[in-house]
Structure formats: structure tokens, C-alpha cells
mmCIF file of C-alpha atoms in Angstrom:
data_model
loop_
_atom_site.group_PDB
_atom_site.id
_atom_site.type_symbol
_atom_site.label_atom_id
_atom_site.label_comp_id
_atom_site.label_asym_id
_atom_site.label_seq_id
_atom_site.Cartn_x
_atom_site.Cartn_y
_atom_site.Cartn_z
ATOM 1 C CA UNK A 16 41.126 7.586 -4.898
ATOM 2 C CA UNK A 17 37.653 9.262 -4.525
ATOM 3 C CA UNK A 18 37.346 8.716 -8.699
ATOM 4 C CA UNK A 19 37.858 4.768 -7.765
ATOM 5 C CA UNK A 20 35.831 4.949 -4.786
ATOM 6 C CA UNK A 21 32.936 6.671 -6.806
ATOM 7 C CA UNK A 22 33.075 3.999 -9.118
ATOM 8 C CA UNK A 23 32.951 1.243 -6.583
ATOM 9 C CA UNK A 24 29.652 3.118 -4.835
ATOM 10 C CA UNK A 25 28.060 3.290 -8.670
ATOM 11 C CA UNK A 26 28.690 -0.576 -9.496
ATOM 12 C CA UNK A 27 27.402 -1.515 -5.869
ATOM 13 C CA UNK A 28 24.241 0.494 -6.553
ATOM 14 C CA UNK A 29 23.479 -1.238 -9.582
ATOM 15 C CA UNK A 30 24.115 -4.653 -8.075
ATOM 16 C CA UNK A 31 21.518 -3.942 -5.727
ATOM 17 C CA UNK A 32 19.145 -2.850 -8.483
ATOM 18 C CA UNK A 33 19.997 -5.885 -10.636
ATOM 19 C CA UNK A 34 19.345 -8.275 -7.596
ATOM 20 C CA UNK A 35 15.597 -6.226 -6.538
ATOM 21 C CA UNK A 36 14.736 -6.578 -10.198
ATOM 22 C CA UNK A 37 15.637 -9.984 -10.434
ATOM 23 C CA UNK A 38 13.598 -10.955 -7.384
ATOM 24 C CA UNK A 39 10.403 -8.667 -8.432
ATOM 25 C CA UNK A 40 10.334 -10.378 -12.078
ATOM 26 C CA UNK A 41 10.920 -13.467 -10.453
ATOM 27 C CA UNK A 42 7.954 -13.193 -8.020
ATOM 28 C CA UNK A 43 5.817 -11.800 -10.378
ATOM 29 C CA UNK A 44 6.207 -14.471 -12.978
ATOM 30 C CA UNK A 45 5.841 -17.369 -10.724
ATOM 31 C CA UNK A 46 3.478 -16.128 -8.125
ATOM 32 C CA UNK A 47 5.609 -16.914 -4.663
ATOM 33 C CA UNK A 48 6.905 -14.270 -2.503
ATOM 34 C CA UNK A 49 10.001 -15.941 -2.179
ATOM 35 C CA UNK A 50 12.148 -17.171 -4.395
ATOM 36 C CA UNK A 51 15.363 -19.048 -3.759
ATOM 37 C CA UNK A 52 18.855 -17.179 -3.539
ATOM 38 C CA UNK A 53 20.040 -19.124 -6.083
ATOM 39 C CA UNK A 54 17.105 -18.469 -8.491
ATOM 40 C CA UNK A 55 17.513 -14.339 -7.858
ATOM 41 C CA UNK A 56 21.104 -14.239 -8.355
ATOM 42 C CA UNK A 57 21.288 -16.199 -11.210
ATOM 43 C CA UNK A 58 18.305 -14.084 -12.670
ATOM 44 C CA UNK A 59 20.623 -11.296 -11.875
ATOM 45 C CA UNK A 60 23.752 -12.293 -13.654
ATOM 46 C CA UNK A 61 25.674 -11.805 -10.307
ATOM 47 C CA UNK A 62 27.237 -14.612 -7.328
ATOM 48 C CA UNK A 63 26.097 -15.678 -3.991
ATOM 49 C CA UNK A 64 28.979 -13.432 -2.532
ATOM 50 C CA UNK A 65 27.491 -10.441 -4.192
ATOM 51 C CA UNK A 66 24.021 -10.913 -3.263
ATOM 52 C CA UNK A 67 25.595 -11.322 0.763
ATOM 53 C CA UNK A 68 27.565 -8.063 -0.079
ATOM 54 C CA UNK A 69 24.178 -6.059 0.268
ATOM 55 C CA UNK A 70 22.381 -8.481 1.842
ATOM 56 C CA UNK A 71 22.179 -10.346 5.361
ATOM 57 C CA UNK A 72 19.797 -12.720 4.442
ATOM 58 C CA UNK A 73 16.572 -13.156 2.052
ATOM 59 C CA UNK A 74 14.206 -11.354 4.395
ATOM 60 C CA UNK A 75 16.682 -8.217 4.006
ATOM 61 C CA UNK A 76 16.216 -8.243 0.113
ATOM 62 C CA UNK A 77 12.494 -9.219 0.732
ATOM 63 C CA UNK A 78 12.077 -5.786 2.298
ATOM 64 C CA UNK A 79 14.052 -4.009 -0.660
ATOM 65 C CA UNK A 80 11.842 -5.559 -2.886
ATOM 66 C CA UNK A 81 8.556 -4.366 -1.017
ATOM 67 C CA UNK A 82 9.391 -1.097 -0.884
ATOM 68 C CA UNK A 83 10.359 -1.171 -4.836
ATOM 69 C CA UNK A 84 7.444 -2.271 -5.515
ATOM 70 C CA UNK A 85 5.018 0.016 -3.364
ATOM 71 C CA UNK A 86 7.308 3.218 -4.421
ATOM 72 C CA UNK A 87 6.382 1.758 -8.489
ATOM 73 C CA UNK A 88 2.728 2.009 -6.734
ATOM 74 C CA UNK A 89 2.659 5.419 -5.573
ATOM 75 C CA UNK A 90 4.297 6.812 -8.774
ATOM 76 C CA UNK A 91 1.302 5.084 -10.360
ATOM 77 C CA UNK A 92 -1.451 6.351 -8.239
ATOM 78 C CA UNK A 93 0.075 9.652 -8.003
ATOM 79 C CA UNK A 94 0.487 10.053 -11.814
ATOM 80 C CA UNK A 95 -3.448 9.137 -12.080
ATOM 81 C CA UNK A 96 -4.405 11.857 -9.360
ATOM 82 C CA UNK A 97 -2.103 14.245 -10.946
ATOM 83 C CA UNK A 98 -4.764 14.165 -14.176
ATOM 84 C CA UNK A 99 -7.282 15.592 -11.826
ATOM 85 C CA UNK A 100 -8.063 18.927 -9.998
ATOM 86 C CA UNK A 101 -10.984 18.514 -8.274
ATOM 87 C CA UNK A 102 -10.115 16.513 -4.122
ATOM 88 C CA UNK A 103 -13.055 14.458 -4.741
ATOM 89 C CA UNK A 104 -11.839 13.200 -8.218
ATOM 90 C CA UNK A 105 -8.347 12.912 -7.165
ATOM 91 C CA UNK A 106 -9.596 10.647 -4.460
ATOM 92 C CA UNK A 107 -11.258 8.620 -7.167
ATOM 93 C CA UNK A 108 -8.240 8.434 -8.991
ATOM 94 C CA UNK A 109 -6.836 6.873 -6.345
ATOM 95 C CA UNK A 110 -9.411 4.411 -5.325
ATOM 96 C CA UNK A 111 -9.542 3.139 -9.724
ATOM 97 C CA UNK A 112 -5.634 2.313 -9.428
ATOM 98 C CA UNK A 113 -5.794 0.511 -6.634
ATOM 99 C CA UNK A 114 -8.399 -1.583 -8.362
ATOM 100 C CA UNK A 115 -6.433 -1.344 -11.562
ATOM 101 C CA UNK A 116 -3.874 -4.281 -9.234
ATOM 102 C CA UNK A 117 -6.591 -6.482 -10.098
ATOM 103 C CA UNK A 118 -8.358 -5.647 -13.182
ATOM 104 C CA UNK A 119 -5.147 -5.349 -14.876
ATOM 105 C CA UNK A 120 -3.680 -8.828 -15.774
ATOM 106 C CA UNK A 121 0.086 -7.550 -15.516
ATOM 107 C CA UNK A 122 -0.874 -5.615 -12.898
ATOM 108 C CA UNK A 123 -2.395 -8.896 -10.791
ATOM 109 C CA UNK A 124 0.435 -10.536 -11.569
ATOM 110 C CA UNK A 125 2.861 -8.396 -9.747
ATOM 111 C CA UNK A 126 0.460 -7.398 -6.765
ATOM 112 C CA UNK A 127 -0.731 -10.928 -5.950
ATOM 113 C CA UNK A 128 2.374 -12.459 -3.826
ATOM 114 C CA UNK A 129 2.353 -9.522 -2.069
ATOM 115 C CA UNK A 130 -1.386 -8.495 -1.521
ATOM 116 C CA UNK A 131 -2.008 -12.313 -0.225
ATOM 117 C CA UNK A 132 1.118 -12.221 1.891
ATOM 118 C CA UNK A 133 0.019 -8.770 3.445
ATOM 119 C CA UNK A 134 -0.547 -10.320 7.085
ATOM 120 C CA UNK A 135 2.996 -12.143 6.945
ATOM 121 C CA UNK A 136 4.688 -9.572 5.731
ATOM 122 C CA UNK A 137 3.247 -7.457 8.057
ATOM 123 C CA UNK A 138 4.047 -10.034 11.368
ATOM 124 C CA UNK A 139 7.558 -10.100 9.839
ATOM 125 C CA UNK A 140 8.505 -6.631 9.341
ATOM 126 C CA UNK A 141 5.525 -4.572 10.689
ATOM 127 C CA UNK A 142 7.784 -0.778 10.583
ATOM 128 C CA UNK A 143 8.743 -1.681 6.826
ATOM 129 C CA UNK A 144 5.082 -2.594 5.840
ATOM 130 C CA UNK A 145 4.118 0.361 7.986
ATOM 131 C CA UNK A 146 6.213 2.642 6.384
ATOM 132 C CA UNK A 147 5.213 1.407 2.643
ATOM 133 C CA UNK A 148 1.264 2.042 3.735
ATOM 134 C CA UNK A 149 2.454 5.644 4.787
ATOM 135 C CA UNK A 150 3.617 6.492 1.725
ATOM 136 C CA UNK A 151 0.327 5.288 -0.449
ATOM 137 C CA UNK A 152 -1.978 6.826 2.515
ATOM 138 C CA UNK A 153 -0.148 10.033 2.261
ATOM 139 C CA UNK A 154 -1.080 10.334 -0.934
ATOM 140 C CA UNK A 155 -4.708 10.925 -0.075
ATOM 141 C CA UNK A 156 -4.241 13.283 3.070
ATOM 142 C CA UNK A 157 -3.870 16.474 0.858
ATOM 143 C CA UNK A 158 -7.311 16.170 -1.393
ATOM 144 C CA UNK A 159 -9.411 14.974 1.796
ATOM 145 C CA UNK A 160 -7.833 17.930 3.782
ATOM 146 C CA UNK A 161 -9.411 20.039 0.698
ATOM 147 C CA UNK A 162 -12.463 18.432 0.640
ATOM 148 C CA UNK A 163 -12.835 19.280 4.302
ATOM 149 C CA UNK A 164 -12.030 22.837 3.861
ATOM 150 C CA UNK A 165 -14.443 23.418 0.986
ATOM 151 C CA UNK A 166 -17.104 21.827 2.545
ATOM 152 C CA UNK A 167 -17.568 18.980 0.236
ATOM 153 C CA UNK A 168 -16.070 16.839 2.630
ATOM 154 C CA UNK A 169 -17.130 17.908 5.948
ATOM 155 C CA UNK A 170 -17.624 14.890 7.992
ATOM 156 C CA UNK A 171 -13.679 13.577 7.101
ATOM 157 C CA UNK A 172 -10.727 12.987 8.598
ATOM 158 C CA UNK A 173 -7.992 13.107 6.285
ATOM 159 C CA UNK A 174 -5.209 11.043 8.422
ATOM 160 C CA UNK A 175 -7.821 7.953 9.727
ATOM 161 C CA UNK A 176 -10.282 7.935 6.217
ATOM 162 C CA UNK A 177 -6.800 7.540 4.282
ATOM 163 C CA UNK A 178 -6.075 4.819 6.326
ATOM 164 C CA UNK A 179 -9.386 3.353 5.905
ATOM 165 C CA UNK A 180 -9.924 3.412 2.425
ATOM 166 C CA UNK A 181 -6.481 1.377 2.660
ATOM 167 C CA UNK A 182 -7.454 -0.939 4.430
ATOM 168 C CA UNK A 183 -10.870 -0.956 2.298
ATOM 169 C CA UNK A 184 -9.044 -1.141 -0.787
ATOM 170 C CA UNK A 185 -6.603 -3.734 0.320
ATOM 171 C CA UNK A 186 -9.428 -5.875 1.737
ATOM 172 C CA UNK A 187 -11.154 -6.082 -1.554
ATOM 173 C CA UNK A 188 -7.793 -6.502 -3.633
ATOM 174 C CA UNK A 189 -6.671 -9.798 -1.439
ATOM 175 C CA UNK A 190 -10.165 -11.357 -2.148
ATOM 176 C CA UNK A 191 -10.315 -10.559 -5.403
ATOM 177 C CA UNK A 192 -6.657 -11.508 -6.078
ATOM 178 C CA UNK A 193 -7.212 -14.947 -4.432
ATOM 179 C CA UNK A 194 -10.141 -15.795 -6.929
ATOM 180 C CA UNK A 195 -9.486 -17.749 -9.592
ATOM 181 C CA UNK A 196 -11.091 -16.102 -12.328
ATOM 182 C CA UNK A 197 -10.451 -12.533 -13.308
ATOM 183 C CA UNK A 198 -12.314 -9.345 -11.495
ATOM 184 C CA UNK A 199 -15.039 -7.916 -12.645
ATOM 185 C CA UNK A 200 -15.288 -4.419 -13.046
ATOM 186 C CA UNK A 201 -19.030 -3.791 -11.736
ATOM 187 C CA UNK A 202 -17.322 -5.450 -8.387
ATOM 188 C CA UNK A 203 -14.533 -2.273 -8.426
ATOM 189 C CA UNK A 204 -17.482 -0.055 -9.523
ATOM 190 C CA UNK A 205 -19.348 -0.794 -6.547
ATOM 191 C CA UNK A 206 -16.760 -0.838 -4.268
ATOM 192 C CA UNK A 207 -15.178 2.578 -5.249
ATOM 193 C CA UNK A 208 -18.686 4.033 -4.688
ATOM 194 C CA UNK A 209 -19.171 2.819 -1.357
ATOM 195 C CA UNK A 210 -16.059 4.093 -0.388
ATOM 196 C CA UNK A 211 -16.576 7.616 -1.893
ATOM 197 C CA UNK A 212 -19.983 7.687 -0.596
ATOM 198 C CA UNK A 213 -19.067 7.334 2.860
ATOM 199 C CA UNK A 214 -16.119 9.704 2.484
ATOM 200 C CA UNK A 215 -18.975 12.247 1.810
ATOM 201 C CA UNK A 216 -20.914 11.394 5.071
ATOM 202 C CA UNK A 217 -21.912 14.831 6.548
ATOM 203 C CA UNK A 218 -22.172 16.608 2.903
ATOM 204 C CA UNK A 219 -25.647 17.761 1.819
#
């Protein structure tokens, strides 16, 4: 019984999987946050009634597929930082993959629907967006808490500049994201200085 039951849990999982891949693919090839039921379940290889096994409605999967795509995020980000020792170019790190969602045509691609759709999403399911931010934020708390205690960063706060260089970053990706031509990397440049040179307010 537990053998069969095991089984069952394992072939659920992976119908969830299928159906979050299917919908991320799908949104990042076309560009739309939302694609039909239909569409993702077909992408998936599965039925309607399997999709509303897992799944109350679109908006439930929606969610699934936000916070697959922001954990894919912070692996990245925290894979870049992980090359680095020093707060200050850890902090950097961060700040160049965030841009990367833009300079990088794949990247684009994927972050656009939901960069653009931040405000909705957020009006929608603001604990689940909060939560997502969280875990790219907290990413940044530990090498501006270092910063601070070595004195290169004396004038930060590790919990509210996190959160700001969020919303800093985020800011600059939906504008650049909504352009029609590419980015251009002096823009990041620029940007990613300003932001590291007022993390260093205070510093000699």
C-alpha cells in the first residue's frame, strides 16, 4: 500500500512540474502572462482533469509558476555572488544579474511577462509576490551586514537598502524591458554604479 501510494505522490509531483514548465515555456515564448488552460495542458502532454487535480484555477498555477521562476532567479544570482569574496563585490554580483534579465536576449524573454506585470501580480497575490522579493532581497542582507561591520559600508542598512536596490533594480528592468529595442549596457553600467555608490554613503 505505502509502495503504491509512493508511487501515486511521485507521478503527481511530476504532473505538477510538467504543467509549471509548460506554462513558463509557454509565457516565455509568446510574451503573455497568461496563457490559456488549454494551451498549458496540451504543452504538457496531460488533460484538463489533471491540471484541476493540482489546481483550483489559473491564478493558482500562475503563482506556481512565479515562484519557479524567481527560485531559477535566486539560484542565478546566488551562483554569481558565490564567485566573489569581497560584500562589496558580491553586492555587484548581484546588481549585474539582475541586469543580465535584460541584456540577455533569453533572459528578456523569460523576465518580460513578469517584470511588466509586477504591479498586477502584486494587486493579485501581494503575500506570494512578497514572499518571492524576500527570497532575492535576502540574498543581499548577509554582504551589506559585512560591509557594515568592516566599515566599508557604514552608512547601510542591510534589511531596507536590500529592499531598495530591489525596487531600484526592478524599476530599471520594467523600463528597459518595455523598450523596443535591446538594452544597452552603458545604461546597466550606470545604473549599477549609482546604486553601489549610494550603498557606500557614509564611507570615506
Amino acid at each position: 500500500m505505502e509502495r503504491a501510494l509512493e508511487g501515486r505522490r511521485a507521478a503527481y509531483a511530476q504532473e505538477v512540474s510538467r504543467l509549471v514548465e509548460a506554462s513558463f515555456e509557454l509565457i516565455r515564448e509568446r510574451g503573455v502572462l497568461e496563457p490559456r488552460v488549454g494551451e498549458i495542458v496540451s504543452a504538457a502532454g496531460l488533460s484538463n482533469q489533471a491540471f484541476y487535480r493540482h489546481f483550483r484555477s489559473k491564478d493558482e498555477l500562475l503563482v506556481a509558476v512565479l515562484d519557479a521562476g524567481i527560485r531559477r532567479l535566486a539560484d542565478y544570482l546566488a551562483h554569481r555572488m558565490d564567485a566573489d569574496e569581497a560584500p562589496e563585490a558580491k553586492i555587484e554580483a548581484w546588481l549585474r544579474g539582475m541586469a543580465a534579465q535584460a541584456l540577455d536576449a533569453e533572459a528578456a524573454r523569460a523576465t518580460r511577462p513578469f517584470a511588466l506585470s509586477r504591479a498586477r501580480l502584486l494587486e493579485r497575490f501581494p503575500e506570494e509576490v512578497a514572499e518571492s522579493e524576500r527570497r532575492l532581497t535576502a540574498l543581499l542582507h548577509e554582504p551589506i551586514a559585512t560591509g557594515v561591520a568592516t566599515g566599508a559600508l557604514p552608512g547601510a542598512d542591510p534589511e531596507r537598502d536590500a529592499a531598495l536596490l530591489y525596487d531600484l533594480a526592478m524599476g530599471w528592468l520594467q523600463r528597459e524591458l518595455a523598450r523596443p529595442a535591446p538594452s544597452a549596457p552603458a545604461d546597466a553600467e550606470h545604473w549599477v554604479a549609482f546604486a553601489l555608490h549610494g550603498l557606500r554613503r557614509g564611507s570615506a
